Amino acid sequence: LTPTEGTVNVKMQSVGRFRSKRSCIGLVSPYLQMYDEFSAKENLRLALAIRGVAASDSPIDEMLERVFLHDRRNDPVRTFSSGMKQRMKYAFALIHQPPILILDEPTANLDDEGIGMVRQIMKQQLPNGILLVATNDLSDIDTFDMQIDLNVKN
């Protein structure tokens, strides 16, 4: 989408000046799909390649540790539970260290360990960039300093 007016700046730079706009955004959404036949590691290699980032094992392994999937790094994503797939979406969104992170229903399908992981990711993102969260779960927004309620009543 081309904006009709206004600009988005991240760290005093217009997003339009980024070499690839894909490199400045990470997205976690229920509708985000992985390649089920690929392993967790292969999916992250692809995520980096799409964004024009050279892939090496070290950052991929570190990311899989961060989302508690390192032990399953070589398993096809089709063998993952819904919670594991949700954690994989976080790895996909964060692997390139984007300054803008967009989370749609961030704790959906996650167990307590996964919810703790998401809360930690949110806390780390807040001072380092922009975090946009769309949620119906009020416990997801406890740590934010600004909230916009879009609950329109007729």
GROMACS .gro file of C-alpha atoms in nm:
model
  154
    1LEU     CA    1   0.000   0.000   0.000
    2THR     CA    2   0.120   0.345  -0.086
    3PRO     CA    3   0.036   0.601   0.182
    4THR     CA    4  -0.182   0.894   0.079
    5GLU     CA    5  -0.006   1.122   0.327
    6GLY     CA    6   0.233   1.123   0.620
    7THR     CA    7   0.554   0.933   0.690
    8VAL     CA    8   0.679   0.661   0.921
    9ASN     CA    9   1.018   0.717   1.081
   10VAL     CA   10   1.220   0.461   1.273
   11LYS     CA   11   1.528   0.583   1.457
   12MET     CA   12   1.502   0.917   1.275
   13GLN     CA   13   1.502   0.751   0.930
   14SER     CA   14   1.206   0.737   0.697
   15VAL     CA   15   1.094   0.380   0.641
   16GLY     CA   16   1.086   0.468   0.271
   17ARG     CA   17   1.466   0.500   0.281
   18PHE     CA   18   1.524   0.143   0.398
   19ARG     CA   19   1.674  -0.069   0.121
   20SER     CA   20   1.397  -0.318   0.164
   21LYS     CA   21   1.086  -0.232   0.359
   22ARG     CA   22   1.058  -0.603   0.441
   23SER     CA   23   1.377  -0.575   0.641
   24CYS     CA   24   1.230  -0.322   0.884
   25ILE     CA   25   0.912  -0.510   0.979
   26GLY     CA   26   0.850  -0.830   1.171
   27LEU     CA   27   0.495  -0.970   1.178
   28VAL     CA   28   0.332  -1.235   1.395
   29SER     CA   29  -0.023  -1.316   1.288
   30PRO     CA   30  -0.259  -1.616   1.306
   31TYR     CA   31  -0.264  -1.614   0.925
   32LEU     CA   32   0.113  -1.626   0.878
   33GLN     CA   33   0.209  -1.958   0.721
   34MET     CA   34   0.534  -2.151   0.730
   35TYR     CA   35   0.643  -2.416   0.484
   36ASP     CA   36   0.523  -2.731   0.663
   37GLU     CA   37   0.758  -2.961   0.474
   38PHE     CA   38   1.062  -2.750   0.571
   39SER     CA   39   1.237  -2.782   0.905
   40ALA     CA   40   1.240  -2.496   1.155
   41LYS     CA   41   1.595  -2.418   1.049
   42GLU     CA   42   1.509  -2.421   0.676
   43ASN     CA   43   1.213  -2.186   0.736
   44LEU     CA   44   1.441  -1.937   0.910
   45ARG     CA   45   1.700  -1.960   0.631
   46LEU     CA   46   1.420  -1.875   0.389
   47ALA     CA   47   1.305  -1.583   0.608
   48LEU     CA   48   1.655  -1.438   0.594
   49ALA     CA   49   1.692  -1.500   0.220
   50ILE     CA   50   1.362  -1.322   0.148
   51ARG     CA   51   1.499  -1.018   0.328
   52GLY     CA   52   1.837  -1.034   0.154
   53VAL     CA   53   2.026  -1.128   0.471
   54ALA     CA   54   2.306  -1.386   0.460
   55ALA     CA   55   2.209  -1.692   0.661
   56SER     CA   56   2.447  -1.864   0.897
   57ASP     CA   57   2.377  -2.130   1.158
   58SER     CA   58   2.468  -1.922   1.463
   59PRO     CA   59   2.187  -1.661   1.457
   60ILE     CA   60   1.936  -1.924   1.348
   61ASP     CA   61   2.033  -2.154   1.635
   62GLU     CA   62   2.022  -1.862   1.880
   63MET     CA   63   1.674  -1.766   1.764
   64LEU     CA   64   1.549  -2.123   1.793
   65GLU     CA   65   1.688  -2.133   2.149
   66ARG     CA   66   1.508  -1.807   2.225
   67VAL     CA   67   1.171  -1.954   2.120
   68PHE     CA   68   1.239  -2.293   2.284
   69LEU     CA   69   1.253  -2.488   1.956
   70HIS     CA   70   1.624  -2.563   1.924
   71ASP     CA   71   1.575  -2.933   2.003
   72ARG     CA   72   1.328  -2.953   1.711
   73ARG     CA   73   1.533  -2.743   1.466
   74ASN     CA   74   1.565  -3.021   1.207
   75ASP     CA   75   1.206  -3.146   1.233
   76PRO     CA   76   0.948  -3.054   0.968
   77VAL     CA   77   0.712  -2.779   1.087
   78ARG     CA   78   0.416  -3.006   1.002
   79THR     CA   79   0.508  -3.215   1.310
   80PHE     CA   80   0.477  -2.912   1.544
   81SER     CA   81   0.185  -2.846   1.777
   82SER     CA   82  -0.014  -2.523   1.729
   83GLY     CA   83   0.181  -2.361   2.014
   84MET     CA   84   0.514  -2.461   1.859
   85LYS     CA   85   0.401  -2.317   1.526
   86GLN     CA   86   0.310  -1.992   1.704
   87ARG     CA   87   0.659  -1.977   1.860
   88MET     CA   88   0.804  -2.047   1.515
   89LYS     CA   89   0.618  -1.739   1.386
   90TYR     CA   90   0.804  -1.532   1.645
   91ALA     CA   91   1.135  -1.672   1.524
   92PHE     CA   92   1.036  -1.589   1.165
   93ALA     CA   93   0.939  -1.233   1.264
   94LEU     CA   94   1.248  -1.163   1.476
   95ILE     CA   95   1.532  -1.340   1.293
   96HIS     CA   96   1.630  -1.024   1.100
   97GLN     CA   97   1.607  -0.794   1.407
   98PRO     CA   98   1.341  -0.558   1.272
   99PRO     CA   99   1.291  -0.213   1.426
  100ILE     CA  100   0.913  -0.251   1.384
  101LEU     CA  101   0.734  -0.553   1.532
  102ILE     CA  102   0.362  -0.608   1.467
  103LEU     CA  103   0.182  -0.868   1.679
  104ASP     CA  104  -0.173  -0.982   1.602
  105GLU     CA  105  -0.319  -1.181   1.895
  106PRO     CA  106   0.031  -1.239   2.034
  107THR     CA  107  -0.047  -1.509   2.291
  108ALA     CA  108  -0.294  -1.718   2.087
  109ASN     CA  109  -0.224  -2.094   2.106
  110LEU     CA  110   0.056  -2.051   2.360
  111ASP     CA  111   0.109  -2.229   2.692
  112ASP     CA  112   0.242  -2.049   2.999
  113GLU     CA  113   0.604  -2.090   2.885
  114GLY     CA  114   0.518  -1.944   2.544
  115ILE     CA  115   0.326  -1.654   2.698
  116GLY     CA  116   0.630  -1.577   2.916
  117MET     CA  117   0.845  -1.581   2.602
  118VAL     CA  118   0.612  -1.331   2.431
  119ARG     CA  119   0.613  -1.098   2.731
  120GLN     CA  120   0.995  -1.104   2.730
  121ILE     CA  121   1.004  -1.027   2.356
  122MET     CA  122   0.766  -0.734   2.410
  123LYS     CA  123   0.979  -0.593   2.692
  124GLN     CA  124   1.292  -0.620   2.477
  125GLN     CA  125   1.126  -0.456   2.175
  126LEU     CA  126   0.982  -0.154   2.358
  127PRO     CA  127   1.308   0.037   2.414
  128ASN     CA  128   1.461  -0.075   2.083
  129GLY     CA  129   1.195   0.005   1.828
  130ILE     CA  130   0.824   0.017   1.760
  131LEU     CA  131   0.583  -0.246   1.889
  132LEU     CA  132   0.224  -0.258   1.759
  133VAL     CA  133  -0.010  -0.510   1.921
  134ALA     CA  134  -0.367  -0.597   1.820
  135THR     CA  135  -0.538  -0.807   2.085
  136ASN     CA  136  -0.864  -0.884   2.261
  137ASP     CA  137  -0.676  -1.009   2.569
  138LEU     CA  138  -0.623  -0.720   2.810
  139SER     CA  139  -0.340  -0.904   2.987
  140ASP     CA  140  -0.138  -0.868   2.664
  141ILE     CA  141  -0.124  -0.490   2.702
  142ASP     CA  142  -0.037  -0.443   3.070
  143THR     CA  143   0.316  -0.314   3.001
  144PHE     CA  144   0.236  -0.054   2.736
  145ASP     CA  145   0.244   0.319   2.789
  146MET     CA  146  -0.003   0.398   2.509
  147GLN     CA  147  -0.318   0.215   2.409
  148ILE     CA  148  -0.579   0.280   2.143
  149ASP     CA  149  -0.919   0.119   2.197
  150LEU     CA  150  -1.087   0.048   1.863
  151ASN     CA  151  -1.392  -0.114   2.019
  152VAL     CA  152  -1.653   0.083   1.825
  153LYS     CA  153  -2.008   0.057   1.960
  154ASN     CA  154  -2.309   0.134   1.743
   0.00000   0.00000   0.00000
